[in-house]
């Protein structure tokens, strides 16, 4: 058997001859699809008399395989603030059902390295919500406070930590208790001011390293949050040291645990505020953590 059902090969040159005629004896070419009903898809062709772009004509919406950017699988280009993006049909940012006000887009654009999830900003937290949120939901709290300064909570925490540090360290505690009121007051005030300045300096170093590593967070929130994290994380050890000697095993274990907690919180803060990956965030916080360990933790724990 050869051709389209003819033993003698007839019809091989014209494959259309093997198919039934159009209903009513009409010419197959008058059909908009280009062929009669039931004809295979590869025999359908646009009518030569149709103008381009007309239904059934070349490039028209009714033509087989016609390009339609609103159909799934097709690509539509759209421009937002001089930047060109692409969507794949309805339901995607920039598609016909996502048309928004001019100058706004529905595309999440990351800052800096784009290593963290989109940030959820909001109004500034009260100091109680801030202090509890740092330990209960650190990532959400740091996102919320990224664009807000926290100088007053940081100053209050630094002054309170300075007073506890004087009374929680064995040598200074004995000197303060056995001295006159004026000497004790001077020592406590000096410690409070000293720890405040030290916290600001360490926070500034953390901010500078984060910026050098590609971060883009503001310095007010970075320094303030670094001060709060550095001092509040060590408060449990100082409170326990008021009643137990510094060489007590429980105090020493708690000291190391709180230092590790400070490392995790400080790294998380740098990561969320400066939009850095974990490795760079840890590198930016490393110098402050090392200073806290050498200047505060090791002398008391040793």
C-alpha positions as MATLAB code, in Angstrom:
seq = 'XXXXXXXXXXXXXXXXXXXXXXXXXXXXXXXXXXXXXXXXXXXXXXXXXXXXXXXXXXXXXXXXXXXXXXXXXXXXXXXXXXXXXXXXXXXXXXXXXXXXXXXXXXXXXXXXXXXXXXXXXXXXXXXXXXXXXXXXXXXXXXXXXXXXXXXXXXXXXXXXXXXXXXXXXXXXXXXXXXXXXXXXXXXXXXXXXXXXXXXXXXXXXXXXXXXXXXXXXXXXXXXXXXXXXXXXXXXXXXXXXXXXXXXXXXXXXXXXXXXXXXXXXXXXXXXXXXXXXXXXXXXXXXXXXXXXXXXXXXXXXX';
ca = [
       0.000    0.000    0.000;
       1.446    3.389   -0.975;
       0.452    7.002   -0.573;
      -2.836    7.582    1.189;
      -4.620    4.305    0.784;
      -4.035    3.740   -2.957;
      -2.347    0.530   -4.027;
      -1.067    2.088   -7.231;
       0.519    5.027   -5.463;
      -2.153    7.443   -6.578;
      -2.557   10.244   -4.110;
       1.020   10.051   -2.907;
       1.845   13.320   -4.610;
      -1.195   15.039   -3.113;
      -1.899   13.737    0.357;
      -5.184   15.683    0.535;
      -6.800   13.375   -2.011;
      -7.107   10.596    0.515;
      -9.496   12.561    2.770;
     -13.218   13.031    2.553;
     -14.618   16.146    0.921;
     -15.990   18.950    3.000;
     -19.641   18.697    4.044;
     -22.085   19.961    1.401;
     -19.489   19.771   -1.321;
     -17.899   23.010   -0.266;
     -14.328   23.861   -0.980;
     -12.129   23.052    2.044;
     -10.289   26.306    1.547;
     -13.323   28.359    2.599;
     -13.087   27.171    6.192;
     -11.471   29.659    8.566;
      -9.182   26.976    9.868;
      -7.949   26.210    6.401;
      -9.356   22.654    6.074;
     -12.549   20.626    6.413;
     -13.917   19.194    9.617;
     -12.014   16.128   10.729;
      -8.913   16.989    8.749;
      -5.601   16.366   10.574;
      -4.104   19.341   12.357;
      -1.074   19.528   10.094;
      -3.319   20.042    7.055;
      -4.978   23.131    8.520;
      -3.568   26.407    7.276;
      -4.772   30.002    7.355;
      -6.767   31.068    4.366;
      -4.570   33.024    1.951;
      -7.253   35.676    1.607;
      -7.299   36.575    5.301;
      -5.338   39.685    6.260;
      -2.571   39.246    8.848;
      -3.855   39.535   12.382;
      -7.471   38.717   11.501;
      -9.168   35.749   13.177;
      -7.939   32.672   11.408;
      -5.319   34.641    9.534;
      -1.553   34.700   10.067;
      -0.828   35.838   13.588;
      -4.522   36.220   14.401;
      -5.961   35.098   17.696;
      -7.804   32.214   16.103;
      -4.820   30.894   14.192;
      -3.303   27.612   15.426;
      -0.245   28.293   17.562;
      -0.855   32.038   17.608;
       1.191   33.900   20.231;
      -0.940   35.170   23.105;
       1.000   36.619   26.105;
      -1.983   36.130   28.386;
      -2.013   32.364   27.952;
      -0.132   30.099   30.416;
       3.368   29.334   29.273;
       3.812   32.590   27.365;
       5.952   35.495   28.484;
       4.914   39.120   28.879;
       7.439   41.898   29.450;
       6.562   44.750   31.784;
       8.487   47.728   33.109;
       8.566   48.969   36.691;
      10.585   52.080   37.515;
      12.806   51.741   34.437;
      13.556   48.088   35.196;
      12.212   45.376   32.906;
      10.758   42.206   34.387;
       8.947   39.281   32.839;
       5.794   37.421   33.790;
       4.259   34.226   32.416;
       0.638   35.087   31.894;
      -2.220   35.991   34.216;
      -1.694   35.595   37.924;
       1.940   36.691   37.907;
       3.370   40.073   38.951;
       2.952   42.424   36.028;
       0.229   40.322   34.400;
      -3.138   41.774   33.377;
      -4.799   40.959   36.696;
      -1.993   42.473   38.756;
      -1.984   45.945   37.299;
      -1.303   48.355   40.124;
      -0.727   52.075   40.495;
       1.964   53.579   38.358;
       5.404   53.494   40.005;
       4.612   50.451   42.159;
       5.561   46.855   41.520;
       4.678   43.483   42.926;
       8.189   42.105   42.792;
      10.079   41.576   46.059;
      13.472   43.193   45.582;
      16.147   42.259   48.111;
      18.751   44.644   49.333;
      22.484   44.016   49.509;
      23.155   40.300   49.114;
      19.527   39.185   49.093;
      20.283   36.357   51.508;
      17.380   36.658   53.885;
      13.624   36.611   53.637;
      11.696   39.820   52.924;
      11.631   42.184   55.896;
       8.447   43.034   57.751;
       8.771   46.604   58.988;
       6.392   48.472   61.213;
       6.106   51.062   63.972;
       8.723   51.170   66.695;
       8.219   48.748   69.561;
       7.893   49.869   73.149;
      10.868   49.077   75.366;
       9.124   46.154   77.094;
       8.107   44.592   73.789;
      11.604   45.201   72.456;
      13.405   43.493   75.325;
      11.086   40.487   75.363;
      10.911   40.262   71.568;
      14.697   39.985   71.226;
      14.563   36.652   73.057;
      11.122   35.386   72.052;
      11.088   36.301   68.336;
      14.492   37.761   67.451;
      14.202   37.790   63.655;
      10.795   39.481   63.643;
      11.926   41.982   66.282;
      15.077   42.919   64.395;
      13.083   43.340   61.192;
      10.613   45.583   62.993;
      13.323   47.751   64.565;
      15.625   47.922   61.564;
      14.696   51.489   60.689;
      14.217   52.784   64.251;
      16.770   54.036   66.767;
      16.823   52.456   70.240;
      19.108   54.862   72.105;
      16.984   55.223   75.243;
      16.605   51.459   75.904;
      20.289   50.928   75.096;
      21.368   53.687   77.510;
      19.122   52.370   80.276;
      20.376   48.814   79.850;
      24.018   49.980   79.827;
      23.651   51.960   83.061;
      21.853   49.098   84.804;
      24.447   46.598   83.608;
      27.262   48.793   84.878;
      25.749   48.795   88.377;
      25.282   45.012   88.321;
      28.790   44.471   86.991;
      30.317   46.375   89.920;
      28.364   44.274   92.404;
      28.617   41.006   90.497;
      32.394   40.842   90.095;
      34.137   39.564   93.207;
      36.993   42.098   93.580;
      34.972   45.227   92.846;
      32.130   44.003   95.013;
      34.367   43.757   98.084;
      35.867   47.185   97.442;
      32.476   48.842   97.043;
      30.953   47.173  100.097;
      33.922   47.983  102.355;
      34.395   51.590  101.174;
      32.690   54.829  102.075;
      29.474   55.964  100.455;
      31.246   58.545   98.275;
      33.759   56.022   96.965;
      31.041   53.444   96.338;
      28.857   55.935   94.496;
      31.787   57.103   92.379;
      32.700   53.525   91.482;
      29.147   52.635   90.517;
      28.667   55.793   88.443;
      32.036   55.346   86.742;
      31.233   51.713   85.925;
      27.845   52.681   84.507;
      29.356   55.329   82.239;
      32.271   53.088   81.279;
      30.077   50.185   80.230;
      27.849   52.570   78.275;
      30.804   53.899   76.284;
      32.231   50.413   75.838;
      28.928   49.116   74.501;
      28.657   51.956   71.994;
      32.232   51.400   70.808;
      31.744   47.664   70.362;
      28.470   48.237   68.530;
      30.163   50.738   66.227;
      32.843   48.171   65.406;
      30.158   45.618   64.564;
      28.425   48.148   62.339;
      31.667   49.037   60.542;
      32.503   45.390   59.854;
      28.988   44.692   58.600;
      29.232   47.575   56.141;
      32.637   46.416   54.969;
      31.182   42.956   54.263;
      28.403   44.377   52.093;
      25.673   45.153   54.617;
      23.314   48.078   54.185;
      21.702   48.494   57.608;
      21.522   51.853   59.441;
      24.043   52.559   62.176;
      21.543   53.731   64.824;
      19.675   50.447   65.036;
      22.832   48.352   64.645;
      24.696   50.020   67.513;
      21.674   50.246   69.805;
      20.618   46.638   69.313;
      24.210   45.425   69.694;
      24.455   47.214   73.064;
      21.177   45.740   74.284;
      22.108   42.211   73.185;
      25.621   42.374   74.636;
      24.546   43.485   78.106;
      21.151   41.831   78.617;
      22.473   38.403   77.638;
      24.951   38.542   80.551;
      22.424   39.688   83.167;
      21.502   36.143   84.378;
      25.135   35.424   85.237;
      25.536   38.707   87.094;
      22.359   38.172   89.095;
      23.534   34.726   90.131;
      26.996   36.086   90.961;
      25.432   38.428   93.548;
      24.800   35.421   95.764;
      27.400   32.869   94.616;
      31.183   33.226   94.228;
      32.504   33.770   90.711;
      34.355   30.433   90.722;
      31.174   28.487   91.382;
      30.545   25.823   88.736;
      26.983   26.955   88.105;
      28.092   30.552   87.559;
      30.813   29.472   85.153;
      28.527   27.222   83.118;
      25.907   29.953   82.955;
      28.572   32.398   81.817;
      29.489   30.254   78.815;
      25.853   29.579   77.951;
      24.979   33.272   77.991;
      27.991   34.069   75.829;
      26.842   31.533   73.222;
      23.352   33.023   73.405;
      24.843   36.454   72.802;
      26.698   35.105   69.764;
      23.516   33.693   68.226;
      21.454   36.827   68.863;
      24.150   39.218   67.666;
      24.693   37.241   64.470;
      20.949   37.108   63.835;
      20.683   40.849   64.373;
      23.454   41.633   61.884;
      21.964   39.220   59.375;
      18.478   40.713   59.534;
      19.426   44.381   59.810;
      22.165   44.280   57.149;
      20.738   41.538   54.903;
      23.872   39.408   55.025;
      24.335   35.633   54.863;
      25.101   33.776   58.081;
      28.848   33.573   57.438;
      29.352   37.299   56.879;
      27.013   38.172   59.739;
      29.042   35.990   62.104;
      32.248   37.601   60.850;
      30.885   41.084   61.521;
      29.871   40.118   65.077;
      33.058   38.180   65.839;
      35.139   41.090   67.116;
      32.501   42.257   69.598;
      31.996   38.687   70.836;
      35.735   38.238   71.273;
      35.996   41.502   73.216;
      33.131   40.486   75.517;
      34.790   37.142   76.119;
      38.265   38.520   76.866;
      37.338   41.661   78.810;
      34.315   40.453   80.790;
      33.750   36.710   80.653;
      37.232   35.247   81.034;
      38.428   37.481   83.926;
      35.365   36.620   86.000;
      35.149   32.983   84.968;
      38.868   32.430   85.498;
];
